[in-house]
Every structure is written in structure tokens, then in C-alpha cells.
């Protein structure tokens, strides 16, 4: 009777004009190869983020879609947002 906990980025989506990466990570608890539970955590990575600590897959996707034009557009968008009062 061995419990095992594994995690995997099971869904990666590219959304918006700024190519945000929506990542869903699944946490799976299994016993002797039989899945007992599965839960999800979601996060968003923006073009100004440091992805050096991410998986090679996520780094590759970021490198492919975050062109200089996308990064520049994201920076311009951020700079034009009103500051909170």
C-alpha cells in the first residue's frame, strides 16, 4: 500500500494579444497505481516574467510566442494603465 503524489502541467494555453500563458497543474494522489484524487492549480505567466525556473516545455513556448513585438506591446499596455488611488 504505497501512496504517491505526482504533479504535471497538463494544460498550457496561449491567450490574449499579449500571449499570456495559462498553465494548469494537476496534482494526482494514487495508491498502488490507482488514482485516488486529482486537483488543479492554475496560474498565468505574462511576457515580462522570468521563466528560467519553469519547465523546458514552458520556456520553449515562451521563447516562441513572446517576440520582441509582443513584449514591447505588453510593456506599453502596462505603462498606460492608471495607477491605483
PDB file of N, CA and C in Angstrom:
ATOM      1  N   UNK A   1       0.842  -1.164   0.000  1.00  0.00           N
ATOM      2  CA  UNK A   1       0.000   0.000   0.000  1.00  0.00           C
ATOM      3  C   UNK A   1       0.896   1.238   0.000  1.00  0.00           C
ATOM      4  N   UNK A   2       1.239   1.722  -1.200  1.00  0.00           N
ATOM      5  CA  UNK A   2       2.124   2.875  -1.324  1.00  0.00           C
ATOM      6  C   UNK A   2       1.368   4.045  -1.935  1.00  0.00           C
ATOM      7  N   UNK A   3       1.339   5.148  -1.191  1.00  0.00           N
ATOM      8  CA  UNK A   3       0.738   6.371  -1.717  1.00  0.00           C
ATOM      9  C   UNK A   3       1.790   7.128  -2.508  1.00  0.00           C
ATOM     10  N   UNK A   4       1.345   7.736  -3.592  1.00  0.00           N
ATOM     11  CA  UNK A   4       2.257   8.503  -4.425  1.00  0.00           C
ATOM     12  C   UNK A   4       1.579   9.805  -4.835  1.00  0.00           C
ATOM     13  N   UNK A   5       2.331  10.912  -4.777  1.00  0.00           N
ATOM     14  CA  UNK A   5       1.831  12.209  -5.193  1.00  0.00           C
ATOM     15  C   UNK A   5       2.672  12.675  -6.378  1.00  0.00           C
ATOM     16  N   UNK A   6       2.005  12.998  -7.490  1.00  0.00           N
ATOM     17  CA  UNK A   6       2.706  13.499  -8.659  1.00  0.00           C
ATOM     18  C   UNK A   6       2.052  14.790  -9.124  1.00  0.00           C
ATOM     19  N   UNK A   7       2.842  15.634  -9.753  1.00  0.00           N
ATOM     20  CA  UNK A   7       2.304  16.862 -10.339  1.00  0.00           C
ATOM     21  C   UNK A   7       2.756  16.939 -11.790  1.00  0.00           C
ATOM     22  N   UNK A   8       1.909  17.558 -12.606  1.00  0.00           N
ATOM     23  CA  UNK A   8       2.232  17.715 -14.022  1.00  0.00           C
ATOM     24  C   UNK A   8       1.483  18.914 -14.579  1.00  0.00           C
ATOM     25  N   UNK A   9       2.156  19.698 -15.407  1.00  0.00           N
ATOM     26  CA  UNK A   9       1.480  20.765 -16.143  1.00  0.00           C
ATOM     27  C   UNK A   9       0.721  20.089 -17.266  1.00  0.00           C
ATOM     28  N   UNK A  10      -0.591  19.932 -17.082  1.00  0.00           N
ATOM     29  CA  UNK A  10      -1.360  19.136 -18.038  1.00  0.00           C
ATOM     30  C   UNK A  10      -2.117  19.965 -19.065  1.00  0.00           C
ATOM     31  N   UNK A  11      -2.105  21.296 -18.903  1.00  0.00           N
ATOM     32  CA  UNK A  11      -2.751  22.135 -19.908  1.00  0.00           C
ATOM     33  C   UNK A  11      -1.999  23.455 -19.974  1.00  0.00           C
ATOM     34  N   UNK A  12      -1.595  23.837 -21.177  1.00  0.00           N
ATOM     35  CA  UNK A  12      -0.921  25.118 -21.393  1.00  0.00           C
ATOM     36  C   UNK A  12      -1.652  25.806 -22.534  1.00  0.00           C
ATOM     37  N   UNK A  13      -2.180  26.998 -22.255  1.00  0.00           N
ATOM     38  CA  UNK A  13      -2.918  27.749 -23.257  1.00  0.00           C
ATOM     39  C   UNK A  13      -2.232  29.089 -23.493  1.00  0.00           C
ATOM     40  N   UNK A  14      -2.277  29.556 -24.721  1.00  0.00           N
ATOM     41  CA  UNK A  14      -1.764  30.878 -25.071  1.00  0.00           C
ATOM     42  C   UNK A  14      -2.984  31.747 -25.339  1.00  0.00           C
ATOM     43  N   UNK A  15      -3.131  32.823 -24.553  1.00  0.00           N
ATOM     44  CA  UNK A  15      -4.324  33.655 -24.678  1.00  0.00           C
ATOM     45  C   UNK A  15      -3.959  35.138 -24.740  1.00  0.00           C
ATOM     46  N   UNK A  16      -4.807  35.911 -25.315  1.00  0.00           N
ATOM     47  CA  UNK A  16      -4.772  37.369 -25.443  1.00  0.00           C
ATOM     48  C   UNK A  16      -3.765  37.825 -26.490  1.00  0.00           C
ATOM     49  N   UNK A  17      -3.873  39.095 -26.832  1.00  0.00           N
ATOM     50  CA  UNK A  17      -2.940  39.697 -27.789  1.00  0.00           C
ATOM     51  C   UNK A  17      -1.514  39.684 -27.261  1.00  0.00           C
ATOM     52  N   UNK A  18      -1.369  39.581 -25.944  1.00  0.00           N
ATOM     53  CA  UNK A  18      -0.050  39.646 -25.305  1.00  0.00           C
ATOM     54  C   UNK A  18       0.525  38.259 -25.016  1.00  0.00           C
ATOM     55  N   UNK A  19      -0.127  37.234 -25.523  1.00  0.00           N
ATOM     56  CA  UNK A  19       0.364  35.852 -25.443  1.00  0.00           C
ATOM     57  C   UNK A  19       0.632  35.385 -24.007  1.00  0.00           C
ATOM     58  N   UNK A  20      -0.313  35.686 -23.112  1.00  0.00           N
ATOM     59  CA  UNK A  20      -0.203  35.171 -21.748  1.00  0.00           C
ATOM     60  C   UNK A  20      -0.247  33.648 -21.789  1.00  0.00           C
ATOM     61  N   UNK A  21       0.511  33.016 -20.921  1.00  0.00           N
ATOM     62  CA  UNK A  21       0.483  31.563 -20.805  1.00  0.00           C
ATOM     63  C   UNK A  21      -0.377  31.184 -19.608  1.00  0.00           C
ATOM     64  N   UNK A  22      -1.496  30.520 -19.865  1.00  0.00           N
ATOM     65  CA  UNK A  22      -2.337  29.982 -18.803  1.00  0.00           C
ATOM     66  C   UNK A  22      -1.901  28.541 -18.589  1.00  0.00           C
ATOM     67  N   UNK A  23      -1.502  28.231 -17.378  1.00  0.00           N
ATOM     68  CA  UNK A  23      -0.969  26.903 -17.089  1.00  0.00           C
ATOM     69  C   UNK A  23      -1.812  26.251 -16.008  1.00  0.00           C
ATOM     70  N   UNK A  24      -2.248  25.028 -16.289  1.00  0.00           N
ATOM     71  CA  UNK A  24      -2.976  24.245 -15.293  1.00  0.00           C
ATOM     72  C   UNK A  24      -2.066  23.107 -14.857  1.00  0.00           C
ATOM     73  N   UNK A  25      -1.843  23.028 -13.541  1.00  0.00           N
ATOM     74  CA  UNK A  25      -1.027  21.961 -12.969  1.00  0.00           C
ATOM     75  C   UNK A  25      -1.944  20.995 -12.225  1.00  0.00           C
ATOM     76  N   UNK A  26      -1.835  19.727 -12.548  1.00  0.00           N
ATOM     77  CA  UNK A  26      -2.622  18.691 -11.887  1.00  0.00           C
ATOM     78  C   UNK A  26      -1.777  18.056 -10.786  1.00  0.00           C
ATOM     79  N   UNK A  27      -2.374  17.869  -9.624  1.00  0.00           N
ATOM     80  CA  UNK A  27      -1.758  17.120  -8.533  1.00  0.00           C
ATOM     81  C   UNK A  27      -2.565  15.835  -8.383  1.00  0.00           C
ATOM     82  N   UNK A  28      -1.871  14.714  -8.526  1.00  0.00           N
ATOM     83  CA  UNK A  28      -2.539  13.412  -8.534  1.00  0.00           C
ATOM     84  C   UNK A  28      -2.039  12.576  -7.358  1.00  0.00           C
ATOM     85  N   UNK A  29      -2.985  12.078  -6.580  1.00  0.00           N
ATOM     86  CA  UNK A  29      -2.675  11.160  -5.476  1.00  0.00           C
ATOM     87  C   UNK A  29      -3.141   9.773  -5.907  1.00  0.00           C
ATOM     88  N   UNK A  30      -2.209   8.826  -5.863  1.00  0.00           N
ATOM     89  CA  UNK A  30      -2.565   7.461  -6.248  1.00  0.00           C
ATOM     90  C   UNK A  30      -2.036   6.468  -5.222  1.00  0.00           C
ATOM     91  N   UNK A  31      -2.689   5.325  -5.208  1.00  0.00           N
ATOM     92  CA  UNK A  31      -2.300   4.235  -4.304  1.00  0.00           C
ATOM     93  C   UNK A  31      -2.162   2.983  -5.145  1.00  0.00           C
ATOM     94  N   UNK A  32      -0.960   2.432  -5.146  1.00  0.00           N
ATOM     95  CA  UNK A  32      -0.673   1.218  -5.918  1.00  0.00           C
ATOM     96  C   UNK A  32      -1.135   1.337  -7.375  1.00  0.00           C
ATOM     97  N   UNK A  33      -0.890   2.506  -7.974  1.00  0.00           N
ATOM     98  CA  UNK A  33      -1.227   2.716  -9.367  1.00  0.00           C
ATOM     99  C   UNK A  33      -2.660   3.121  -9.643  1.00  0.00           C
ATOM    100  N   UNK A  34      -3.504   3.170  -8.597  1.00  0.00           N
ATOM    101  CA  UNK A  34      -4.897   3.567  -8.768  1.00  0.00           C
ATOM    102  C   UNK A  34      -5.064   5.007  -8.303  1.00  0.00           C
ATOM    103  N   UNK A  35      -5.562   5.861  -9.176  1.00  0.00           N
ATOM    104  CA  UNK A  35      -5.752   7.269  -8.829  1.00  0.00           C
ATOM    105  C   UNK A  35      -6.853   7.411  -7.781  1.00  0.00           C
ATOM    106  N   UNK A  36      -6.515   8.103  -6.694  1.00  0.00           N
ATOM    107  CA  UNK A  36      -7.484   8.350  -5.628  1.00  0.00           C
ATOM    108  C   UNK A  36      -8.082   9.743  -5.728  1.00  0.00           C
ATOM    109  N   UNK A  37      -7.260  10.718  -6.102  1.00  0.00           N
ATOM    110  CA  UNK A  37      -7.768  12.081  -6.242  1.00  0.00           C
ATOM    111  C   UNK A  37      -6.916  12.860  -7.221  1.00  0.00           C
ATOM    112  N   UNK A  38      -7.521  13.921  -7.732  1.00  0.00           N
ATOM    113  CA  UNK A  38      -6.836  14.813  -8.655  1.00  0.00           C
ATOM    114  C   UNK A  38      -7.351  16.223  -8.372  1.00  0.00           C
ATOM    115  N   UNK A  39      -6.428  17.161  -8.234  1.00  0.00           N
ATOM    116  CA  UNK A  39      -6.812  18.557  -8.039  1.00  0.00           C
ATOM    117  C   UNK A  39      -5.986  19.422  -8.980  1.00  0.00           C
ATOM    118  N   UNK A  40      -6.448  20.656  -9.165  1.00  0.00           N
ATOM    119  CA  UNK A  40      -5.811  21.527 -10.141  1.00  0.00           C
ATOM    120  C   UNK A  40      -5.450  22.873  -9.526  1.00  0.00           C
ATOM    121  N   UNK A  41      -4.387  23.434 -10.038  1.00  0.00           N
ATOM    122  CA  UNK A  41      -3.959  24.785  -9.690  1.00  0.00           C
ATOM    123  C   UNK A  41      -3.707  25.492 -11.011  1.00  0.00           C
ATOM    124  N   UNK A  42      -4.176  26.726 -11.112  1.00  0.00           N
ATOM    125  CA  UNK A  42      -3.976  27.486 -12.346  1.00  0.00           C
ATOM    126  C   UNK A  42      -3.163  28.738 -12.066  1.00  0.00           C
ATOM    127  N   UNK A  43      -2.365  29.133 -13.067  1.00  0.00           N
ATOM    128  CA  UNK A  43      -1.583  30.356 -12.946  1.00  0.00           C
ATOM    129  C   UNK A  43      -1.388  30.945 -14.328  1.00  0.00           C
ATOM    130  N   UNK A  44      -1.068  32.227 -14.348  1.00  0.00           N
ATOM    131  CA  UNK A  44      -0.853  32.942 -15.591  1.00  0.00           C
ATOM    132  C   UNK A  44       0.557  33.508 -15.581  1.00  0.00           C
ATOM    133  N   UNK A  45       1.253  33.355 -16.696  1.00  0.00           N
ATOM    134  CA  UNK A  45       2.585  33.925 -16.837  1.00  0.00           C
ATOM    135  C   UNK A  45       2.520  34.969 -17.942  1.00  0.00           C
ATOM    136  N   UNK A  46       2.965  36.178 -17.627  1.00  0.00           N
ATOM    137  CA  UNK A  46       2.922  37.289 -18.570  1.00  0.00           C
ATOM    138  C   UNK A  46       4.267  37.451 -19.278  1.00  0.00           C
ATOM    139  N   UNK A  47       4.282  38.170 -20.414  1.00  0.00           N
ATOM    140  CA  UNK A  47       5.511  38.292 -21.203  1.00  0.00           C
ATOM    141  C   UNK A  47       6.687  38.964 -20.495  1.00  0.00           C
ATOM    142  N   UNK A  48       6.451  39.627 -19.379  1.00  0.00           N
ATOM    143  CA  UNK A  48       7.559  40.250 -18.648  1.00  0.00           C
ATOM    144  C   UNK A  48       8.102  39.349 -17.531  1.00  0.00           C
ATOM    145  N   UNK A  49       7.620  38.126 -17.461  1.00  0.00           N
ATOM    146  CA  UNK A  49       8.008  37.209 -16.388  1.00  0.00           C
ATOM    147  C   UNK A  49       9.335  36.511 -16.694  1.00  0.00           C
ATOM    148  N   UNK A  50      10.025  36.137 -15.630  1.00  0.00           N
ATOM    149  CA  UNK A  50      11.245  35.333 -15.738  1.00  0.00           C
ATOM    150  C   UNK A  50      10.815  33.867 -15.729  1.00  0.00           C
ATOM    151  N   UNK A  51      11.046  33.168 -16.817  1.00  0.00           N
ATOM    152  CA  UNK A  51      10.618  31.771 -16.922  1.00  0.00           C
ATOM    153  C   UNK A  51      11.777  30.803 -16.716  1.00  0.00           C
ATOM    154  N   UNK A  52      12.901  31.288 -16.222  1.00  0.00           N
ATOM    155  CA  UNK A  52      14.075  30.418 -16.066  1.00  0.00           C
ATOM    156  C   UNK A  52      13.828  29.265 -15.091  1.00  0.00           C
ATOM    157  N   UNK A  53      12.891  29.413 -14.163  1.00  0.00           N
ATOM    158  CA  UNK A  53      12.590  28.351 -13.219  1.00  0.00           C
ATOM    159  C   UNK A  53      11.477  27.418 -13.673  1.00  0.00           C
ATOM    160  N   UNK A  54      10.973  27.647 -14.876  1.00  0.00           N
ATOM    161  CA  UNK A  54       9.879  26.835 -15.402  1.00  0.00           C
ATOM    162  C   UNK A  54      10.442  25.626 -16.152  1.00  0.00           C
ATOM    163  N   UNK A  55       9.556  24.715 -16.519  1.00  0.00           N
ATOM    164  CA  UNK A  55       9.970  23.524 -17.272  1.00  0.00           C
ATOM    165  C   UNK A  55      10.496  23.932 -18.647  1.00  0.00           C
ATOM    166  N   UNK A  56      11.244  23.048 -19.252  1.00  0.00           N
ATOM    167  CA  UNK A  56      11.783  23.309 -20.589  1.00  0.00           C
ATOM    168  C   UNK A  56      10.649  23.534 -21.589  1.00  0.00           C
ATOM    169  N   UNK A  57       9.546  22.834 -21.409  1.00  0.00           N
ATOM    170  CA  UNK A  57       8.410  22.992 -22.319  1.00  0.00           C
ATOM    171  C   UNK A  57       7.853  24.416 -22.254  1.00  0.00           C
ATOM    172  N   UNK A  58       7.650  24.917 -21.045  1.00  0.00           N
ATOM    173  CA  UNK A  58       7.116  26.269 -20.875  1.00  0.00           C
ATOM    174  C   UNK A  58       8.129  27.305 -21.371  1.00  0.00           C
ATOM    175  N   UNK A  59       9.406  27.098 -21.090  1.00  0.00           N
ATOM    176  CA  UNK A  59      10.434  28.011 -21.582  1.00  0.00           C
ATOM    177  C   UNK A  59      10.427  28.056 -23.115  1.00  0.00           C
ATOM    178  N   UNK A  60      10.275  26.909 -23.740  1.00  0.00           N
ATOM    179  CA  UNK A  60      10.243  26.849 -25.198  1.00  0.00           C
ATOM    180  C   UNK A  60       9.048  27.563 -25.791  1.00  0.00           C
ATOM    181  N   UNK A  61       7.889  27.372 -25.172  1.00  0.00           N
ATOM    182  CA  UNK A  61       6.680  28.050 -25.652  1.00  0.00           C
ATOM    183  C   UNK A  61       6.838  29.552 -25.493  1.00  0.00           C
ATOM    184  N   UNK A  62       7.329  29.987 -24.335  1.00  0.00           N
ATOM    185  CA  UNK A  62       7.535  31.422 -24.092  1.00  0.00           C
ATOM    186  C   UNK A  62       8.499  32.006 -25.119  1.00  0.00           C
ATOM    187  N   UNK A  63       9.574  31.323 -25.389  1.00  0.00           N
ATOM    188  CA  UNK A  63      10.560  31.807 -26.361  1.00  0.00           C
ATOM    189  C   UNK A  63       9.947  31.920 -27.761  1.00  0.00           C
ATOM    190  N   UNK A  64       9.043  31.013 -28.081  1.00  0.00           N
ATOM    191  CA  UNK A  64       8.440  31.006 -29.408  1.00  0.00           C
ATOM    192  C   UNK A  64       7.396  32.107 -29.585  1.00  0.00           C
ATOM    193  N   UNK A  65       6.599  32.367 -28.560  1.00  0.00           N
ATOM    194  CA  UNK A  65       5.475  33.305 -28.725  1.00  0.00           C
ATOM    195  C   UNK A  65       5.755  34.706 -28.205  1.00  0.00           C
ATOM    196  N   UNK A  66       6.702  34.857 -27.295  1.00  0.00           N
ATOM    197  CA  UNK A  66       6.998  36.185 -26.752  1.00  0.00           C
ATOM    198  C   UNK A  66       8.064  36.881 -27.594  1.00  0.00           C
ATOM    199  N   UNK A  67       7.654  37.301 -28.761  1.00  0.00           N
ATOM    200  CA  UNK A  67       8.558  38.036 -29.645  1.00  0.00           C
ATOM    201  C   UNK A  67       8.834  39.406 -29.043  1.00  0.00           C
ATOM    202  N   UNK A  68       9.809  40.107 -29.601  1.00  0.00           N
ATOM    203  CA  UNK A  68      10.105  41.463 -29.130  1.00  0.00           C
ATOM    204  C   UNK A  68       8.884  42.362 -29.292  1.00  0.00           C
ATOM    205  N   UNK A  69       8.118  42.172 -30.366  1.00  0.00           N
ATOM    206  CA  UNK A  69       6.909  42.972 -30.591  1.00  0.00           C
ATOM    207  C   UNK A  69       5.863  42.717 -29.497  1.00  0.00           C
ATOM    208  N   UNK A  70       5.696  41.458 -29.119  1.00  0.00           N
ATOM    209  CA  UNK A  70       4.732  41.120 -28.061  1.00  0.00           C
ATOM    210  C   UNK A  70       5.189  41.711 -26.731  1.00  0.00           C
ATOM    211  N   UNK A  71       6.459  41.571 -26.410  1.00  0.00           N
ATOM    212  CA  UNK A  71       6.984  42.122 -25.156  1.00  0.00           C
ATOM    213  C   UNK A  71       6.840  43.629 -25.122  1.00  0.00           C
ATOM    214  N   UNK A  72       7.120  44.284 -26.228  1.00  0.00           N
ATOM    215  CA  UNK A  72       7.001  45.740 -26.302  1.00  0.00           C
ATOM    216  C   UNK A  72       5.546  46.174 -26.139  1.00  0.00           C
ATOM    217  N   UNK A  73       4.629  45.482 -26.797  1.00  0.00           N
ATOM    218  CA  UNK A  73       3.202  45.805 -26.684  1.00  0.00           C
ATOM    219  C   UNK A  73       2.722  45.613 -25.250  1.00  0.00           C
ATOM    220  N   UNK A  74       3.174  44.558 -24.592  1.00  0.00           N
ATOM    221  CA  UNK A  74       2.786  44.310 -23.198  1.00  0.00           C
ATOM    222  C   UNK A  74       3.326  45.423 -22.295  1.00  0.00           C
ATOM    223  N   UNK A  75       4.568  45.822 -22.510  1.00  0.00           N
ATOM    224  CA  UNK A  75       5.164  46.888 -21.698  1.00  0.00           C
ATOM    225  C   UNK A  75       4.399  48.202 -21.901  1.00  0.00           C
ATOM    226  N   UNK A  76       4.053  48.516 -23.135  1.00  0.00           N
ATOM    227  CA  UNK A  76       3.287  49.730 -23.426  1.00  0.00           C
ATOM    228  C   UNK A  76       1.923  49.680 -22.758  1.00  0.00           C
ATOM    229  N   UNK A  77       1.273  48.533 -22.835  1.00  0.00           N
ATOM    230  CA  UNK A  77      -0.026  48.362 -22.179  1.00  0.00           C
ATOM    231  C   UNK A  77       0.095  48.604 -20.676  1.00  0.00           C
ATOM    232  N   UNK A  78       1.098  48.012 -20.054  1.00  0.00           N
ATOM    233  CA  UNK A  78       1.301  48.159 -18.608  1.00  0.00           C
ATOM    234  C   UNK A  78       1.558  49.618 -18.239  1.00  0.00           C
ATOM    235  N   UNK A  79       2.366  50.307 -19.028  1.00  0.00           N
ATOM    236  CA  UNK A  79       2.701  51.704 -18.739  1.00  0.00           C
ATOM    237  C   UNK A  79       1.497  52.628 -18.864  1.00  0.00           C
ATOM    238  N   UNK A  80       0.518  52.250 -19.675  1.00  0.00           N
ATOM    239  CA  UNK A  80      -0.656  53.091 -19.897  1.00  0.00           C
ATOM    240  C   UNK A  80      -1.804  52.795 -18.953  1.00  0.00           C
ATOM    241  N   UNK A  81      -1.606  51.908 -18.012  1.00  0.00           N
ATOM    242  CA  UNK A  81      -2.648  51.616 -17.028  1.00  0.00           C
ATOM    243  C   UNK A  81      -2.661  52.684 -15.945  1.00  0.00           C
ATOM    244  N   UNK A  82      -3.852  53.109 -15.514  1.00  0.00           N
ATOM    245  CA  UNK A  82      -3.909  54.121 -14.449  1.00  0.00           C
ATOM    246  C   UNK A  82      -3.357  53.559 -13.141  1.00  0.00           C
ATOM    247  N   UNK A  83      -2.706  54.397 -12.388  1.00  0.00           N
ATOM    248  CA  UNK A  83      -2.173  53.956 -11.096  1.00  0.00           C
ATOM    249  C   UNK A  83      -3.306  53.953 -10.078  1.00  0.00           C
ATOM    250  N   UNK A  84      -3.338  52.985  -9.196  1.00  0.00           N
ATOM    251  CA  UNK A  84      -4.401  52.915  -8.181  1.00  0.00           C
ATOM    252  C   UNK A  84      -4.343  54.135  -7.253  1.00  0.00           C
ATOM    253  N   UNK A  85      -5.508  54.593  -6.864  1.00  0.00           N
ATOM    254  CA  UNK A  85      -5.596  55.771  -5.982  1.00  0.00           C
ATOM    255  C   UNK A  85      -5.310  55.412  -4.551  1.00  0.00           C
TER     256      UNK A  85
END
